[in-house]
Structure formats: C-alpha cells, structure tokens
Amino acid sequence: MGAPRAPLAPLLRDHGRRREGARTPFRGCRAASRRGGRVSRAPAPGALVSRARASLAIPGASLTDVESLWCTPERWPEFVDGLASVGSADPAYPEAGSVVEWRSFPGGRGEVREIVTLCVPGEQLASRVEDELTTATQVVSFSEAQGGATVSIELDYEIRKRGPFTAVTDLLFVRRAQADSLRRTLAALAAVATGGPA
C-alpha cells in the first residue's frame, strides 16, 4: 500500500461555509444514557488499531453551547473537516443507537455512517464510524474550562484492507493526517461557536 489516498486521511473532515439562520435546537440525550459509564478505549485482542487525538480550549463558549453545536448534525458542514453534506440523521440523535449518514467532498471518503454507542450528557459522546476503507471508534469529550469549554477527540481507527506496507504507511502518513484533520475540525468548531472566522 502506497501513500494514503484522501479517504484515509480525514476521519473527521474540511469545514464548509458557515450557514446563516437560527440554530437547530439541541435534542440532547436522556440521562439514562449514562448507564454503562464511559466508553472503553481498549482495542479488542489482536486488533490492529491506531489512535489519533486532538484537544482545544474554546474561550468564551459555554460547554452547553459547544455540545449543542457538535450534537446537531445539520450544523456539521460548518466545521467538520471533509464533510460536504449530511444525507440523513435519526431524529433521536445523539441517543445511543441513532445513526447519521454523510458524504465527503469529491476525492474524500465517500459515504460515511456514524452510529452512536454512548451519550453521557455534558461529558462524552462516542460513535462507531464506518466507511469503505476504515472503521473507527470516535470519542468526543466535553469539559468546562476557565472562561469557556474544552473539547477533546480521540479516534481509534482500523484500516479494513491491509497490505505488507500498511503499518508503515499508517505510522508515517495516515496517523498524522488523522490528527491534523481533528485539529482542523476543532479549530472550525471554535470559530463557529464564538462567531469568529472559520
């Protein structure tokens, strides 16, 4: 396997233009979703899983507002790296078991499906992310920070089709591209949340 194509680089995507108009109300997730605690990040035995992560403090934005923005799929094209459009979103999102399907820009990952596995209100949202080439567990954590909020993303991903050079390619190229994509997403999220330029 040679240098990774665009679909392997962004598990979380190139932000689009900011939309005008009122924010779609945050649906939230029921407190009962706390049952089962935080998601386990330990990979299954034998799994060839890589991890990318990013974190950003957002001054001047409340935890509630940032979480609401993240949990409203209609707003994702404004800040999620590589996402062109949201095809469908369960009305129950972000309840556990709800699904969002979206499409990347040309040359990207194509059709992507996200299934919520855990929602802890005000703390954590975990999803299984699937496309043709990769499967991943994405964990987004929210916390209060002095004068704002902090958002952290951890992405444990596995390349479906592996070859003799997949591990080297992942180490040298893919993992860095994934982390860069997460950072771009968080930077755009901060801009949208605070009303600044994306």
PDB file of C-alpha atoms in Angstrom:
ATOM      1  CA  MET A   1       0.000   0.000   0.000  1.00  0.00           C
ATOM      2  CA  GLY A   2       1.440   3.359  -1.042  1.00  0.00           C
ATOM      3  CA  ALA A   3       0.838   6.838   0.322  1.00  0.00           C
ATOM      4  CA  PRO A   4      -2.706   7.103   1.687  1.00  0.00           C
ATOM      5  CA  ARG A   5      -5.440   8.490  -0.539  1.00  0.00           C
ATOM      6  CA  ALA A   6      -7.661  11.267   0.784  1.00  0.00           C
ATOM      7  CA  PRO A   7     -10.228   8.786   2.198  1.00  0.00           C
ATOM      8  CA  LEU A   8      -7.648   7.536   4.720  1.00  0.00           C
ATOM      9  CA  ALA A   9      -6.611  10.986   5.867  1.00  0.00           C
ATOM     10  CA  PRO A  10      -9.710  12.620   7.335  1.00  0.00           C
ATOM     11  CA  LEU A  11     -11.942  10.548   9.557  1.00  0.00           C
ATOM     12  CA  LEU A  12     -13.208  13.962  10.509  1.00  0.00           C
ATOM     13  CA  ARG A  13     -13.277  16.294   7.564  1.00  0.00           C
ATOM     14  CA  ASP A  14     -12.682  20.010   5.704  1.00  0.00           C
ATOM     15  CA  HIS A  15     -15.118  22.603   7.006  1.00  0.00           C
ATOM     16  CA  GLY A  16     -17.529  24.361   4.707  1.00  0.00           C
ATOM     17  CA  ARG A  17     -19.037  27.797   4.789  1.00  0.00           C
ATOM     18  CA  ARG A  18     -20.916  28.938   7.790  1.00  0.00           C
ATOM     19  CA  ARG A  19     -24.665  28.849   7.340  1.00  0.00           C
ATOM     20  CA  GLU A  20     -26.942  31.680   8.292  1.00  0.00           C
ATOM     21  CA  GLY A  21     -30.133  31.401  10.266  1.00  0.00           C
ATOM     22  CA  ALA A  22     -31.287  30.150  13.626  1.00  0.00           C
ATOM     23  CA  ARG A  23     -29.605  27.189  15.264  1.00  0.00           C
ATOM     24  CA  THR A  24     -31.432  23.895  15.169  1.00  0.00           C
ATOM     25  CA  PRO A  25     -32.482  23.093  18.760  1.00  0.00           C
ATOM     26  CA  PHE A  26     -30.195  20.663  20.572  1.00  0.00           C
ATOM     27  CA  ARG A  27     -32.022  17.390  21.070  1.00  0.00           C
ATOM     28  CA  GLY A  28     -29.699  16.145  23.793  1.00  0.00           C
ATOM     29  CA  CYS A  29     -29.589  12.632  25.142  1.00  0.00           C
ATOM     30  CA  ARG A  30     -31.557  11.256  28.032  1.00  0.00           C
ATOM     31  CA  ALA A  31     -29.865  10.954  31.411  1.00  0.00           C
ATOM     32  CA  ALA A  32     -30.479   7.215  31.211  1.00  0.00           C
ATOM     33  CA  SER A  33     -27.721   7.106  28.594  1.00  0.00           C
ATOM     34  CA  ARG A  34     -25.265   7.428  31.477  1.00  0.00           C
ATOM     35  CA  ARG A  35     -25.794   3.778  32.302  1.00  0.00           C
ATOM     36  CA  GLY A  36     -22.748   1.775  31.407  1.00  0.00           C
ATOM     37  CA  GLY A  37     -20.352   4.629  32.149  1.00  0.00           C
ATOM     38  CA  ARG A  38     -17.675   5.926  29.838  1.00  0.00           C
ATOM     39  CA  VAL A  39     -16.726   4.085  26.689  1.00  0.00           C
ATOM     40  CA  SER A  40     -13.814   1.666  26.910  1.00  0.00           C
ATOM     41  CA  ARG A  41     -10.896   2.666  24.672  1.00  0.00           C
ATOM     42  CA  ALA A  42      -9.122  -0.688  24.932  1.00  0.00           C
ATOM     43  CA  PRO A  43      -8.982  -2.379  21.484  1.00  0.00           C
ATOM     44  CA  ALA A  44     -10.041  -5.981  21.081  1.00  0.00           C
ATOM     45  CA  PRO A  45      -7.216  -8.524  21.377  1.00  0.00           C
ATOM     46  CA  GLY A  46      -5.428  -8.846  18.047  1.00  0.00           C
ATOM     47  CA  ALA A  47      -6.989  -5.709  16.579  1.00  0.00           C
ATOM     48  CA  LEU A  48      -4.659  -3.509  14.521  1.00  0.00           C
ATOM     49  CA  VAL A  49      -5.927  -0.183  15.809  1.00  0.00           C
ATOM     50  CA  SER A  50      -4.219   3.200  15.597  1.00  0.00           C
ATOM     51  CA  ARG A  51      -5.105   6.299  17.594  1.00  0.00           C
ATOM     52  CA  ALA A  52      -5.245   9.980  16.711  1.00  0.00           C
ATOM     53  CA  ARG A  53      -6.263  12.687  19.137  1.00  0.00           C
ATOM     54  CA  ALA A  54      -6.707  16.430  19.445  1.00  0.00           C
ATOM     55  CA  SER A  55      -7.930  18.822  22.132  1.00  0.00           C
ATOM     56  CA  LEU A  56      -8.797  22.514  22.144  1.00  0.00           C
ATOM     57  CA  ALA A  57      -9.886  25.031  24.765  1.00  0.00           C
ATOM     58  CA  ILE A  58     -12.539  27.422  23.444  1.00  0.00           C
ATOM     59  CA  PRO A  59     -12.589  30.655  25.482  1.00  0.00           C
ATOM     60  CA  GLY A  60     -15.878  32.498  25.600  1.00  0.00           C
ATOM     61  CA  ALA A  61     -18.021  29.476  24.689  1.00  0.00           C
ATOM     62  CA  SER A  62     -20.143  27.623  27.212  1.00  0.00           C
ATOM     63  CA  LEU A  63     -19.985  23.845  27.484  1.00  0.00           C
ATOM     64  CA  THR A  64     -23.714  23.665  26.725  1.00  0.00           C
ATOM     65  CA  ASP A  65     -23.400  25.704  23.539  1.00  0.00           C
ATOM     66  CA  VAL A  66     -20.393  23.755  22.267  1.00  0.00           C
ATOM     67  CA  GLU A  67     -22.015  20.399  22.987  1.00  0.00           C
ATOM     68  CA  SER A  68     -25.240  21.565  21.343  1.00  0.00           C
ATOM     69  CA  LEU A  69     -23.356  22.596  18.221  1.00  0.00           C
ATOM     70  CA  TRP A  70     -21.494  19.297  17.996  1.00  0.00           C
ATOM     71  CA  CYS A  71     -24.652  17.264  18.564  1.00  0.00           C
ATOM     72  CA  THR A  72     -26.647  18.980  15.801  1.00  0.00           C
ATOM     73  CA  PRO A  73     -25.807  17.126  12.552  1.00  0.00           C
ATOM     74  CA  GLU A  74     -27.386  19.865  10.433  1.00  0.00           C
ATOM     75  CA  ARG A  75     -24.516  22.112  11.568  1.00  0.00           C
ATOM     76  CA  TRP A  76     -21.703  19.661  10.774  1.00  0.00           C
ATOM     77  CA  PRO A  77     -20.924  21.063   7.285  1.00  0.00           C
ATOM     78  CA  GLU A  78     -19.914  24.298   9.020  1.00  0.00           C
ATOM     79  CA  PHE A  79     -16.996  22.771  10.902  1.00  0.00           C
ATOM     80  CA  VAL A  80     -16.408  19.049  10.316  1.00  0.00           C
ATOM     81  CA  ASP A  81     -13.292  18.511   8.206  1.00  0.00           C
ATOM     82  CA  GLY A  82     -14.006  16.960   4.787  1.00  0.00           C
ATOM     83  CA  LEU A  83     -17.784  16.747   5.213  1.00  0.00           C
ATOM     84  CA  ALA A  84     -19.744  18.091   2.231  1.00  0.00           C
ATOM     85  CA  SER A  85     -23.324  17.252   3.211  1.00  0.00           C
ATOM     86  CA  VAL A  86     -25.398  15.296   5.721  1.00  0.00           C
ATOM     87  CA  GLY A  87     -27.621  12.779   3.981  1.00  0.00           C
ATOM     88  CA  SER A  88     -29.758  11.627   6.887  1.00  0.00           C
ATOM     89  CA  ALA A  89     -29.857  11.876  10.675  1.00  0.00           C
ATOM     90  CA  ASP A  90     -32.050   9.979  13.114  1.00  0.00           C
ATOM     91  CA  PRO A  91     -34.474  12.289  14.929  1.00  0.00           C
ATOM     92  CA  ALA A  92     -33.274  10.697  18.190  1.00  0.00           C
ATOM     93  CA  TYR A  93     -29.632  11.749  17.649  1.00  0.00           C
ATOM     94  CA  PRO A  94     -27.481  11.760  19.787  1.00  0.00           C
ATOM     95  CA  GLU A  95     -29.248   8.935  21.645  1.00  0.00           C
ATOM     96  CA  ALA A  96     -27.315   5.654  21.742  1.00  0.00           C
ATOM     97  CA  GLY A  97     -28.146   3.643  18.627  1.00  0.00           C
ATOM     98  CA  SER A  98     -29.005   6.657  16.476  1.00  0.00           C
ATOM     99  CA  VAL A  99     -27.364   6.966  13.067  1.00  0.00           C
ATOM    100  CA  VAL A 100     -26.089   9.821  10.903  1.00  0.00           C
ATOM    101  CA  GLU A 101     -25.023   9.312   7.293  1.00  0.00           C
ATOM    102  CA  TRP A 102     -22.966  11.919   5.452  1.00  0.00           C
ATOM    103  CA  ARG A 103     -20.967  12.380   2.259  1.00  0.00           C
ATOM    104  CA  SER A 104     -17.480  13.769   1.843  1.00  0.00           C
ATOM    105  CA  PHE A 105     -16.225  16.150  -0.822  1.00  0.00           C
ATOM    106  CA  PRO A 106     -15.071  14.528  -4.122  1.00  0.00           C
ATOM    107  CA  GLY A 107     -11.866  12.571  -3.624  1.00  0.00           C
ATOM    108  CA  GLY A 108     -12.650  12.030   0.056  1.00  0.00           C
ATOM    109  CA  ARG A 109     -14.129   9.129   1.963  1.00  0.00           C
ATOM    110  CA  GLY A 110     -17.405   8.947   0.077  1.00  0.00           C
ATOM    111  CA  GLU A 111     -20.350   7.705   2.125  1.00  0.00           C
ATOM    112  CA  VAL A 112     -19.766   7.655   5.887  1.00  0.00           C
ATOM    113  CA  ARG A 113     -22.011   6.193   8.578  1.00  0.00           C
ATOM    114  CA  GLU A 114     -21.823   7.140  12.276  1.00  0.00           C
ATOM    115  CA  ILE A 115     -23.642   5.121  14.948  1.00  0.00           C
ATOM    116  CA  VAL A 116     -23.809   6.493  18.489  1.00  0.00           C
ATOM    117  CA  THR A 117     -22.677   3.936  21.064  1.00  0.00           C
ATOM    118  CA  LEU A 118     -22.720   6.097  24.207  1.00  0.00           C
ATOM    119  CA  CYS A 119     -24.033   9.512  25.168  1.00  0.00           C
ATOM    120  CA  VAL A 120     -23.201  10.980  28.575  1.00  0.00           C
ATOM    121  CA  PRO A 121     -24.825  14.441  28.682  1.00  0.00           C
ATOM    122  CA  GLY A 122     -22.335  17.232  29.231  1.00  0.00           C
ATOM    123  CA  GLU A 123     -19.386  14.833  29.213  1.00  0.00           C
ATOM    124  CA  GLN A 124     -18.936  12.405  26.359  1.00  0.00           C
ATOM    125  CA  LEU A 125     -20.292  11.218  23.007  1.00  0.00           C
ATOM    126  CA  ALA A 126     -18.947   8.005  21.474  1.00  0.00           C
ATOM    127  CA  SER A 127     -19.700   6.705  17.990  1.00  0.00           C
ATOM    128  CA  ARG A 128     -18.700   3.926  15.633  1.00  0.00           C
ATOM    129  CA  VAL A 129     -17.638   5.441  12.309  1.00  0.00           C
ATOM    130  CA  GLU A 130     -17.640   3.363   9.125  1.00  0.00           C
ATOM    131  CA  ASP A 131     -16.700   3.924   5.508  1.00  0.00           C
ATOM    132  CA  GLU A 132     -15.422   1.746   2.685  1.00  0.00           C
ATOM    133  CA  LEU A 133     -11.814   1.776   3.842  1.00  0.00           C
ATOM    134  CA  THR A 134     -11.888   2.242   7.617  1.00  0.00           C
ATOM    135  CA  THR A 135     -13.766   1.528  10.809  1.00  0.00           C
ATOM    136  CA  ALA A 136     -13.251   3.655  13.891  1.00  0.00           C
ATOM    137  CA  THR A 137     -14.395   4.487  17.390  1.00  0.00           C
ATOM    138  CA  GLN A 138     -14.673   8.230  17.895  1.00  0.00           C
ATOM    139  CA  VAL A 139     -14.935   9.624  21.423  1.00  0.00           C
ATOM    140  CA  VAL A 140     -15.692  13.322  21.860  1.00  0.00           C
ATOM    141  CA  SER A 141     -15.308  14.657  25.410  1.00  0.00           C
ATOM    142  CA  PHE A 142     -16.602  17.973  26.727  1.00  0.00           C
ATOM    143  CA  SER A 143     -15.457  19.746  29.884  1.00  0.00           C
ATOM    144  CA  GLU A 144     -15.707  23.166  31.430  1.00  0.00           C
ATOM    145  CA  ALA A 145     -12.628  25.369  31.336  1.00  0.00           C
ATOM    146  CA  GLN A 146     -11.984  28.722  32.940  1.00  0.00           C
ATOM    147  CA  GLY A 147     -13.923  31.195  30.826  1.00  0.00           C
ATOM    148  CA  GLY A 148     -15.009  28.609  28.293  1.00  0.00           C
ATOM    149  CA  ALA A 149     -15.082  24.937  27.369  1.00  0.00           C
ATOM    150  CA  THR A 150     -12.627  22.269  26.252  1.00  0.00           C
ATOM    151  CA  VAL A 151     -13.372  19.689  23.558  1.00  0.00           C
ATOM    152  CA  SER A 152     -11.213  16.603  23.047  1.00  0.00           C
ATOM    153  CA  ILE A 153     -11.473  13.989  20.297  1.00  0.00           C
ATOM    154  CA  GLU A 154      -9.907  10.536  20.337  1.00  0.00           C
ATOM    155  CA  LEU A 155     -10.148   8.409  17.220  1.00  0.00           C
ATOM    156  CA  ASP A 156      -9.221   4.726  17.315  1.00  0.00           C
ATOM    157  CA  TYR A 157      -9.275   3.577  13.687  1.00  0.00           C
ATOM    158  CA  GLU A 158      -8.540   0.405  11.760  1.00  0.00           C
ATOM    159  CA  ILE A 159      -7.799   0.154   8.046  1.00  0.00           C
ATOM    160  CA  ARG A 160     -10.038  -2.540   6.563  1.00  0.00           C
ATOM    161  CA  LYS A 161      -7.837  -3.657   3.667  1.00  0.00           C
ATOM    162  CA  ARG A 162      -4.297  -4.197   4.845  1.00  0.00           C
ATOM    163  CA  GLY A 163      -1.140  -4.966   2.865  1.00  0.00           C
ATOM    164  CA  PRO A 164       2.522  -5.549   3.689  1.00  0.00           C
ATOM    165  CA  PHE A 165       3.230  -1.804   3.955  1.00  0.00           C
ATOM    166  CA  THR A 166       0.031  -0.702   5.688  1.00  0.00           C
ATOM    167  CA  ALA A 167       1.599  -0.401   9.150  1.00  0.00           C
ATOM    168  CA  VAL A 168       4.467   1.767   7.861  1.00  0.00           C
ATOM    169  CA  THR A 169       2.139   3.947   5.794  1.00  0.00           C
ATOM    170  CA  ASP A 170      -0.122   4.407   8.794  1.00  0.00           C
ATOM    171  CA  LEU A 171       2.757   5.352  11.073  1.00  0.00           C
ATOM    172  CA  LEU A 172       4.375   7.808   8.643  1.00  0.00           C
ATOM    173  CA  PHE A 173       1.356   9.360   6.948  1.00  0.00           C
ATOM    174  CA  VAL A 174      -2.147   8.330   7.963  1.00  0.00           C
ATOM    175  CA  ARG A 175      -1.946   8.886  11.712  1.00  0.00           C
ATOM    176  CA  ARG A 176      -0.552  12.397  11.288  1.00  0.00           C
ATOM    177  CA  ALA A 177      -3.213  13.205   8.686  1.00  0.00           C
ATOM    178  CA  GLN A 178      -5.924  11.989  11.043  1.00  0.00           C
ATOM    179  CA  ALA A 179      -4.645  14.174  13.882  1.00  0.00           C
ATOM    180  CA  ASP A 180      -4.367  17.197  11.571  1.00  0.00           C
ATOM    181  CA  SER A 181      -7.951  16.638  10.464  1.00  0.00           C
ATOM    182  CA  LEU A 182      -9.154  16.516  14.061  1.00  0.00           C
ATOM    183  CA  ARG A 183      -7.334  19.765  14.813  1.00  0.00           C
ATOM    184  CA  ARG A 184      -8.917  21.470  11.797  1.00  0.00           C
ATOM    185  CA  THR A 185     -12.334  20.303  12.935  1.00  0.00           C
ATOM    186  CA  LEU A 186     -11.832  21.684  16.433  1.00  0.00           C
ATOM    187  CA  ALA A 187     -10.478  24.998  15.128  1.00  0.00           C
ATOM    188  CA  ALA A 188     -13.512  25.409  12.881  1.00  0.00           C
ATOM    189  CA  LEU A 189     -15.828  24.360  15.723  1.00  0.00           C
ATOM    190  CA  ALA A 190     -14.316  27.054  17.931  1.00  0.00           C
ATOM    191  CA  ALA A 191     -14.776  29.667  15.212  1.00  0.00           C
ATOM    192  CA  VAL A 192     -18.432  28.774  14.737  1.00  0.00           C
ATOM    193  CA  ALA A 193     -19.092  28.567  18.488  1.00  0.00           C
ATOM    194  CA  THR A 194     -17.622  32.013  19.137  1.00  0.00           C
ATOM    195  CA  GLY A 195     -18.800  33.730  15.964  1.00  0.00           C
ATOM    196  CA  GLY A 196     -15.285  34.230  14.623  1.00  0.00           C
ATOM    197  CA  PRO A 197     -13.907  33.500  11.135  1.00  0.00           C
ATOM    198  CA  ALA A 198     -13.702  29.805  10.229  1.00  0.00           C
TER     199      ALA A 198
END
